[in-house]
CSV table of C-alpha atoms in Angstrom, one decimal:
chain,number,residue,atom,x,y,z
A,436,MET,CA,-19.0,23.3,5.1
A,437,ALA,CA,-17.5,26.0,3.0
A,438,PHE,CA,-13.7,25.9,2.5
A,439,ILE,CA,-12.0,29.3,2.9
A,440,ASN,CA,-8.5,29.3,1.3
A,441,TYR,CA,-6.6,32.4,2.2
A,442,SER,CA,-3.6,31.2,0.4
A,443,ALA,CA,-5.3,30.9,-3.0
A,444,ARG,CA,-7.9,33.6,-1.9
A,445,GLU,CA,-10.7,31.4,-2.7
A,446,ILE,CA,-13.9,30.3,-1.1
A,447,ASN,CA,-15.5,27.0,-2.1
A,448,CYS,CA,-19.1,26.1,-1.3
A,449,LYS,CA,-20.9,22.8,-1.9
A,450,LEU,CA,-24.4,22.9,-3.3
A,451,VAL,CA,-26.5,19.7,-3.6
A,452,TYR,CA,-29.4,19.1,-5.9
A,453,TYR,CA,-31.8,16.6,-4.2
A,454,GLY,CA,-35.1,15.2,-5.3
A,455,PRO,CA,-36.9,12.0,-6.4
A,456,GLY,CA,-35.7,9.9,-9.3
A,457,LEU,CA,-36.1,11.5,-12.8
A,458,CYS,CA,-37.1,14.8,-11.4
A,459,GLY,CA,-34.5,16.7,-13.4
A,460,LYS,CA,-31.5,17.2,-11.1
A,461,THR,CA,-29.0,16.1,-13.7
A,462,THR,CA,-30.9,18.2,-16.4
A,463,ASN,CA,-30.5,21.3,-14.1
A,464,LEU,CA,-26.7,20.7,-14.1
A,465,LYS,CA,-26.5,20.1,-17.8
A,466,VAL,CA,-28.3,23.4,-18.5
A,467,ILE,CA,-26.0,25.3,-16.2
A,468,TYR,CA,-23.0,23.7,-17.8
A,469,GLU,CA,-24.3,24.5,-21.4
A,470,LYS,CA,-25.1,28.1,-20.6
A,471,THR,CA,-22.1,29.0,-18.5
A,472,ALA,CA,-19.2,30.8,-20.2
A,473,GLU,CA,-16.1,28.6,-20.8
A,474,GLY,CA,-13.9,30.4,-18.2
A,475,ALA,CA,-16.4,30.1,-15.4
A,476,LYS,CA,-17.0,26.4,-15.5
A,477,GLY,CA,-15.0,23.3,-15.1
A,478,LYS,CA,-15.6,19.9,-16.5
A,479,MET,CA,-19.0,18.2,-15.7
A,480,ILE,CA,-18.6,14.7,-14.4
A,481,SER,CA,-21.5,12.3,-14.4
A,482,LEU,CA,-21.2,9.0,-12.7
A,483,ALA,CA,-24.2,7.3,-14.3
A,484,THR,CA,-25.4,3.9,-15.5
A,485,GLU,CA,-25.4,3.0,-19.1
A,486,THR,CA,-29.0,4.2,-19.3
A,487,GLU,CA,-28.0,7.6,-18.0
A,488,ARG,CA,-29.4,7.2,-14.6
A,489,THR,CA,-27.2,8.8,-11.9
A,490,LEU,CA,-25.4,6.1,-10.1
A,491,PHE,CA,-23.3,8.1,-7.7
A,492,PHE,CA,-23.3,11.8,-8.5
A,493,ASP,CA,-23.0,14.5,-11.1
A,494,PHE,CA,-20.4,17.2,-10.4
A,495,LEU,CA,-20.0,20.6,-11.9
A,496,PRO,CA,-17.6,23.3,-10.6
A,497,LEU,CA,-18.5,26.9,-11.2
A,498,ALA,CA,-16.4,30.0,-10.6
A,499,LEU,CA,-18.8,32.9,-10.3
A,500,GLY,CA,-16.5,35.8,-9.8
A,501,GLU,CA,-14.9,37.7,-6.9
A,502,ILE,CA,-16.2,39.0,-3.6
A,503,ARG,CA,-13.8,41.2,-1.7
A,504,GLY,CA,-10.9,39.8,-3.6
A,505,PHE,CA,-11.9,36.2,-3.0
A,506,LYS,CA,-12.7,33.9,-5.9
A,507,THR,CA,-16.1,32.4,-5.2
A,508,ARG,CA,-16.5,28.9,-6.4
A,509,PHE,CA,-19.5,26.6,-6.1
A,510,HIS,CA,-19.3,22.9,-6.5
A,511,LEU,CA,-22.6,21.6,-7.7
A,512,TYR,CA,-23.5,18.0,-7.0
A,513,THR,CA,-26.6,15.9,-7.7
A,514,VAL,CA,-27.6,12.9,-5.7
A,515,PRO,CA,-28.9,9.7,-7.3
A,516,GLY,CA,-32.7,10.0,-6.9
A,517,GLN,CA,-33.7,6.3,-7.1
A,518,VAL,CA,-34.8,5.1,-3.7
A,519,PHE,CA,-32.3,2.3,-3.4
A,520,TYR,CA,-29.3,4.5,-3.7
A,521,ASP,CA,-29.8,6.0,-0.2
A,522,ALA,CA,-26.3,5.1,1.0
A,523,SER,CA,-24.8,7.2,-1.8
A,524,ARG,CA,-27.1,10.1,-1.1
A,525,LYS,CA,-25.9,10.3,2.5
A,526,LEU,CA,-22.3,10.4,1.3
A,527,ILE,CA,-22.9,13.2,-1.1
A,528,LEU,CA,-24.7,15.3,1.5
A,529,LYS,CA,-21.5,15.4,3.6
A,530,GLY,CA,-20.2,18.9,4.0
A,531,VAL,CA,-23.2,20.5,2.2
A,532,ASP,CA,-23.6,24.2,2.3
A,533,GLY,CA,-27.0,24.5,0.6
A,534,VAL,CA,-29.7,22.3,-1.1
A,535,VAL,CA,-31.9,22.7,-4.1
A,536,PHE,CA,-34.8,20.4,-3.7
A,537,VAL,CA,-36.1,19.6,-7.2
A,538,ALA,CA,-39.7,18.5,-7.1
A,539,ASP,CA,-41.4,16.8,-10.0
A,540,SER,CA,-44.6,18.6,-10.8
A,541,GLN,CA,-46.3,15.6,-12.4
A,542,GLU,CA,-49.3,14.3,-10.5
A,543,GLU,CA,-48.0,10.7,-10.4
A,544,ARG,CA,-44.8,11.9,-8.7
A,545,PHE,CA,-46.5,13.8,-5.9
A,546,GLU,CA,-45.9,11.1,-3.3
A,547,ALA,CA,-42.3,10.6,-4.5
A,548,ASN,CA,-41.6,14.3,-3.9
A,549,LEU,CA,-42.8,14.0,-0.3
A,550,GLU,CA,-40.9,10.8,0.3
A,551,SER,CA,-37.7,12.3,-1.1
A,552,LEU,CA,-38.1,15.5,1.0
A,553,GLU,CA,-38.6,13.3,4.1
A,554,ASN,CA,-35.5,11.3,3.1
A,555,LEU,CA,-33.5,14.5,2.8
A,556,GLN,CA,-34.5,15.6,6.3
A,557,GLN,CA,-33.6,12.2,7.7
A,558,ASN,CA,-30.2,12.1,6.0
A,559,LEU,CA,-29.3,15.6,7.1
A,560,ARG,CA,-30.4,14.7,10.7
A,561,GLU,CA,-27.9,11.8,10.6
A,562,GLN,CA,-25.2,14.4,10.0
A,563,GLY,CA,-26.5,16.5,12.9
A,564,LEU,CA,-28.1,19.1,10.5
A,565,GLU,CA,-31.6,20.3,10.3
A,566,LEU,CA,-33.0,21.2,6.9
A,567,SER,CA,-34.7,24.3,8.5
A,568,LYS,CA,-31.3,25.6,9.6
A,569,ILE,CA,-29.5,25.4,6.3
A,570,PRO,CA,-30.0,27.4,3.2
A,571,TRP,CA,-32.3,25.6,0.8
A,572,VAL,CA,-34.7,26.4,-2.1
A,573,LEU,CA,-37.5,24.6,-3.8
A,574,GLN,CA,-37.8,24.1,-7.6
A,575,TYR,CA,-41.1,23.0,-9.0
A,576,ASN,CA,-39.8,21.4,-12.2
A,577,LYS,CA,-41.6,20.2,-15.3
A,578,ARG,CA,-44.2,23.0,-15.1
A,579,ASP,CA,-44.5,22.6,-18.9
A,580,LEU,CA,-46.0,19.2,-18.7
A,581,PRO,CA,-49.8,18.8,-19.1
A,582,ASN,CA,-50.1,16.6,-16.0
A,583,ALA,CA,-48.4,19.1,-13.7
A,584,VAL,CA,-50.4,19.7,-10.5
A,585,SER,CA,-51.0,23.3,-9.5
A,586,VAL,CA,-48.3,25.3,-7.7
A,587,GLU,CA,-50.7,25.9,-4.8
A,588,GLU,CA,-51.0,22.1,-4.3
A,589,MET,CA,-47.2,21.7,-4.5
A,590,ARG,CA,-46.7,24.5,-2.0
A,591,LYS,CA,-49.2,23.1,0.4
A,592,ALA,CA,-47.4,19.8,0.5
A,593,LEU,CA,-43.7,20.9,0.3
A,594,ASN,CA,-43.6,24.4,1.5
A,595,PRO,CA,-46.6,24.8,3.8
A,596,THR,CA,-45.3,27.8,5.7
A,597,GLY,CA,-44.3,29.4,2.4
A,598,GLU,CA,-41.0,30.5,3.9
A,599,ILE,CA,-38.8,28.6,1.5
A,600,PRO,CA,-37.9,30.4,-1.8
A,601,GLU,CA,-39.6,28.5,-4.6
A,602,PHE,CA,-39.1,28.6,-8.3
A,603,GLU,CA,-41.1,27.2,-11.2
A,604,ALA,CA,-39.0,25.5,-13.8
A,605,ALA,CA,-39.0,23.5,-17.0
A,606,ALA,CA,-35.4,22.4,-16.8
A,607,MET,CA,-35.3,20.7,-20.2
A,608,SER,CA,-35.9,24.1,-21.8
A,609,GLY,CA,-33.7,25.9,-19.3
A,610,LYS,CA,-36.6,27.8,-17.7
A,611,GLY,CA,-36.1,28.6,-14.0
A,612,VAL,CA,-32.7,26.8,-13.7
A,613,PHE,CA,-30.5,29.9,-13.2
A,614,GLU,CA,-33.1,31.6,-11.0
A,615,THR,CA,-33.0,28.6,-8.7
A,616,LEU,CA,-29.2,28.4,-8.6
A,617,LYS,CA,-28.8,32.2,-8.0
A,618,ALA,CA,-31.2,32.1,-5.2
A,619,LEU,CA,-29.5,29.3,-3.4
A,620,ALA,CA,-26.0,30.7,-4.0
A,621,LYS,CA,-27.1,34.0,-2.5
A,622,LEU,CA,-28.6,32.3,0.6
A,623,VAL,CA,-25.3,30.3,1.1
A,624,LEU,CA,-23.2,33.5,0.9
A,625,LEU,CA,-25.5,35.3,3.3
A,626,GLU,CA,-25.2,32.3,5.6
A,627,LEU,CA,-21.4,32.6,5.4
A,628,ARG,CA,-21.7,36.3,6.4
A,629,LYS,CA,-23.9,35.4,9.3
A,630,GLY,CA,-21.6,32.6,10.4
A,631,SER,CA,-18.6,34.9,10.4
A,632,LYS,CA,-20.0,37.7,12.4
B,495,MET,CA,-21.6,11.6,13.4
B,496,SER,CA,-20.2,14.9,14.4
B,497,LEU,CA,-20.3,17.9,12.2
B,498,THR,CA,-16.9,18.7,10.7
B,499,PRO,CA,-15.9,22.3,11.3
B,500,GLN,CA,-15.3,24.7,8.4
B,501,LEU,CA,-11.9,24.3,6.9
B,502,VAL,CA,-9.9,27.5,6.8
B,503,LEU,CA,-6.5,27.5,5.1
B,504,PHE,CA,-4.1,30.4,5.9
B,505,GLU,CA,-1.1,31.3,3.7
B,506,GLU,CA,1.5,30.2,6.3
B,507,ASP,CA,-0.1,26.8,6.8
B,508,HIS,CA,-0.4,26.3,3.1
B,509,THR,CA,3.3,27.1,2.6
B,510,LYS,CA,4.2,24.4,5.2
B,511,ILE,CA,1.8,21.8,3.8
B,512,LEU,CA,3.0,22.5,0.3
B,513,ALA,CA,6.6,22.1,1.4
B,514,VAL,CA,5.9,18.6,2.8
B,515,SER,CA,4.0,17.7,-0.4
B,516,LYS,CA,6.8,18.8,-2.7
B,517,ARG,CA,9.3,16.9,-0.5
B,518,LEU,CA,7.1,13.8,-0.9
B,519,VAL,CA,7.0,14.1,-4.6
B,520,SER,CA,10.8,14.0,-4.8
B,521,ASP,CA,11.4,11.5,-2.0
B,522,ALA,CA,8.9,9.0,-3.4
B,523,ASN,CA,9.9,9.7,-7.1
B,524,ALA,CA,6.2,10.5,-7.6
B,525,LYS,CA,4.6,12.3,-10.5
B,526,ALA,CA,2.2,14.3,-8.3
B,527,VAL,CA,0.9,14.7,-4.8
B,528,PHE,CA,-2.6,16.0,-3.9
B,529,LEU,CA,-4.2,16.8,-0.6
B,530,VAL,CA,-8.0,16.8,-0.8
B,531,ASP,CA,-10.5,17.6,1.9
B,532,LYS,CA,-13.0,14.8,2.5
B,533,ASN,CA,-15.7,17.1,1.1
B,534,GLY,CA,-13.9,17.2,-2.2
B,535,GLN,CA,-12.0,20.5,-2.0
B,536,MET,CA,-8.4,20.6,-3.2
B,537,VAL,CA,-6.1,21.8,-0.4
B,538,ALA,CA,-2.7,21.5,-2.0
B,539,GLU,CA,-1.1,20.1,-5.1
B,540,ALA,CA,2.5,19.5,-6.1
B,541,GLY,CA,4.5,17.8,-8.9
B,542,GLU,CA,3.7,17.4,-12.6
B,543,LEU,CA,0.2,18.8,-12.9
B,544,VAL,CA,0.1,19.5,-16.7
B,545,GLY,CA,-3.1,18.2,-18.2
B,546,ILE,CA,-4.6,17.1,-14.9
B,547,ASP,CA,-8.1,18.5,-14.1
B,548,THR,CA,-7.4,18.9,-10.4
B,549,THR,CA,-10.9,20.1,-9.5
B,550,SER,CA,-12.5,16.9,-11.0
B,551,LEU,CA,-9.7,14.8,-9.4
B,552,ALA,CA,-10.5,16.2,-6.0
B,553,SER,CA,-14.2,15.6,-6.3
B,554,LEU,CA,-13.7,12.0,-7.5
B,555,VAL,CA,-11.1,11.2,-4.9
B,556,ALA,CA,-13.5,12.4,-2.2
B,557,GLY,CA,-16.4,10.4,-3.7
B,558,ASN,CA,-14.2,7.3,-3.8
B,559,ILE,CA,-13.2,7.7,-0.2
B,560,ALA,CA,-16.8,8.3,0.8
B,561,ALA,CA,-18.0,5.2,-1.1
B,562,THR,CA,-15.3,2.9,0.3
B,563,GLY,CA,-15.8,4.4,3.8
B,564,GLY,CA,-19.4,3.5,3.5
B,565,LEU,CA,-18.5,0.0,2.3
B,566,ALA,CA,-16.1,-0.4,5.3
B,567,LYS,CA,-18.8,0.4,7.7
B,568,ILE,CA,-21.1,-2.2,6.2
B,569,ILE,CA,-18.6,-4.9,6.8
B,570,GLY,CA,-17.8,-3.7,10.3
B,571,GLU,CA,-14.6,-1.7,9.6
B,572,ASN,CA,-14.3,1.9,10.5
B,573,GLU,CA,-12.6,3.0,7.3
B,574,PHE,CA,-10.1,1.7,4.7
B,575,PRO,CA,-7.3,4.0,5.4
B,576,VAL,CA,-5.1,2.9,2.5
B,577,HIS,CA,-6.1,2.5,-1.2
B,578,PHE,CA,-4.1,1.6,-4.2
B,579,HIS,CA,-5.2,1.7,-7.8
B,580,GLN,CA,-2.9,0.2,-10.3
B,581,GLY,CA,-3.0,1.4,-13.9
B,582,GLU,CA,-1.1,0.4,-17.0
B,583,ARG,CA,1.3,3.4,-16.7
B,584,ASP,CA,0.2,5.4,-13.7
B,585,ASN,CA,-0.8,4.3,-10.3
B,586,VAL,CA,-2.6,6.0,-7.5
B,587,HIS,CA,-1.9,5.6,-3.8
B,588,ILE,CA,-4.4,7.1,-1.4
B,589,THR,CA,-4.2,7.5,2.4
B,590,LEU,CA,-6.2,9.3,5.0
B,591,VAL,CA,-4.4,12.0,7.1
B,592,ALA,CA,-5.8,13.4,10.3
B,593,GLN,CA,-9.1,11.7,9.6
B,594,ARG,CA,-10.2,14.5,7.3
B,595,ILE,CA,-7.6,14.9,4.6
B,596,ILE,CA,-6.9,12.6,1.7
B,597,LEU,CA,-3.3,12.2,0.6
B,598,VAL,CA,-3.1,11.2,-3.1
B,599,VAL,CA,0.2,10.2,-4.7
B,600,VAL,CA,0.3,9.6,-8.4
B,601,PHE,CA,3.4,7.6,-9.6
B,602,ASP,CA,4.6,5.6,-12.5
B,603,ASP,CA,7.4,3.0,-13.0
B,604,ARG,CA,10.0,5.5,-12.0
B,605,SER,CA,8.9,4.6,-8.5
B,606,SER,CA,7.4,1.6,-6.7
B,607,LEU,CA,4.6,0.9,-4.4
B,608,GLY,CA,7.0,0.0,-1.6
B,609,LEU,CA,8.9,3.3,-1.9
B,610,VAL,CA,5.7,5.3,-2.1
B,611,ARG,CA,4.3,3.5,1.0
B,612,LEU,CA,7.5,4.2,3.0
B,613,ARG,CA,7.6,7.9,2.1
B,614,VAL,CA,3.9,8.4,2.6
B,615,LYS,CA,4.1,7.0,6.1
B,616,LYS,CA,6.7,9.7,7.1
B,617,ALA,CA,5.1,12.5,5.2
B,618,GLY,CA,1.7,11.5,6.5
B,619,GLN,CA,2.7,11.9,10.0
B,620,LYS,CA,4.1,15.4,9.4
B,621,LEU,CA,1.0,16.4,7.5
B,622,ALA,CA,-1.2,15.0,10.2
B,623,GLU,CA,0.5,17.3,12.7
B,624,LEU,CA,0.2,20.3,10.4
B,625,PHE,CA,-3.5,19.7,9.8
B,626,GLU,CA,-4.3,19.0,13.5
B,627,ASP,CA,-2.8,22.4,14.1
B,628,LEU,CA,-4.7,24.0,11.3
B,629,PHE,CA,-8.1,22.5,12.5
B,630,LYS,CA,-7.5,23.9,16.0
B,631,LYS,CA,-6.6,27.2,14.6
B,632,ALA,CA,-9.6,27.3,12.4
B,633,GLU,CA,-11.9,26.5,15.2
B,634,ALA,CA,-10.4,29.2,17.5
B,635,GLU,CA,-10.7,31.6,14.6
B,636,LEU,CA,-14.4,31.0,14.1
B,637,SER,CA,-15.3,31.0,17.7
B,638,ASP,CA,-13.2,34.1,18.7
B,639,GLU,CA,-12.3,37.4,17.2
B,640,GLY,CA,-9.2,36.7,15.1
B,641,PRO,CA,-8.8,38.7,11.9
B,642,GLY,CA,-12.3,37.5,11.0
B,643,SER,CA,-13.7,36.1,7.8
B,644,PRO,CA,-13.6,38.3,4.7
B,645,PHE,CA,-17.3,37.5,4.4
B,646,ALA,CA,-18.3,39.3,7.6
B,647,GLU,CA,-18.4,42.5,5.7
B,648,ILE,CA,-20.0,41.5,2.4
B,649,THR,CA,-23.0,43.4,1.3
B,650,ASP,CA,-26.1,42.4,-0.7
B,651,ASP,CA,-24.6,44.3,-3.6
B,652,ASP,CA,-21.4,42.3,-3.5
B,653,ILE,CA,-23.5,39.2,-3.9
B,654,ASP,CA,-25.8,40.6,-6.6
B,655,ASN,CA,-22.7,41.7,-8.6
B,656,LEU,CA,-21.6,38.1,-8.8
B,657,PHE,CA,-24.7,37.3,-10.8
B,658,SER,CA,-24.8,40.3,-13.1
B,659,ASP,CA,-24.2,38.8,-16.5
């Protein structure tokens, strides 16, 4: 849950990038880190294995600016995508304010996307949260690859009602990364407004 | 698992919490004291902070507590409430306060583990009281009128402005 600090006049929100292994969660954070101005970002931390697979999480703090005199900070986390790191994924979801689900558009990862989304719902439920009740957005990543399945097919499987904001991306080249982040940040802030009325 | 309520920190509470933290720095001969929410948000910091990336520290401390908490459950413990990391120069002593706040004390050979433990015990109790109060207040605040959150009035424009590069 967001942390409102009246003393420092700050609001801190926690955003989590979720998705199957190698879908590009860490790449999203790296791009955000590289393209964000020095003063607006903190250090990016990656707790990864020697082969650069996320072991626990990546962390990137962002300070976007002020709203009504309050500094608005977003703490971005990724989860480890590999199936056997489920215990770690649960921990990182604690206190989440919003989720980016990064789906891998490659045909051979179609099943993995579905499994990971199912896993996200399950892990949120264990915290007493419903995915449908929290801000979340979908990113169809790796659109630039030749074996990418059509957006329609992805939508049918992952966003059948079409209600979830979705973004096409090629995170390696930076495409779609900021659009995704902005959309989620906006939803989280709107949720805060709703929650405080 | 129950859902933790939103953490709201008001000026007056922060002042009290900071006073206890500063006192702990001097009583324990510590370098620095940090209070971190279990979700990884820094709540208060006191002592020598030069060169310390406190945002990263908060996130890693919370990750550490989350991981060892998960480990504890696997072996049938509820939580490991005390952690100690020994370094060549600096050491870190970590305890849980009021179930939700992590008290981190960084100290070097000007102090000792025994002294830190002793002082943390006393300060921890005081902090627990303050945080229990604060949680109650935050809950009341969110459920009733109160001064209200500054975010009740934000407009779509306010949000869009954040993203105008």
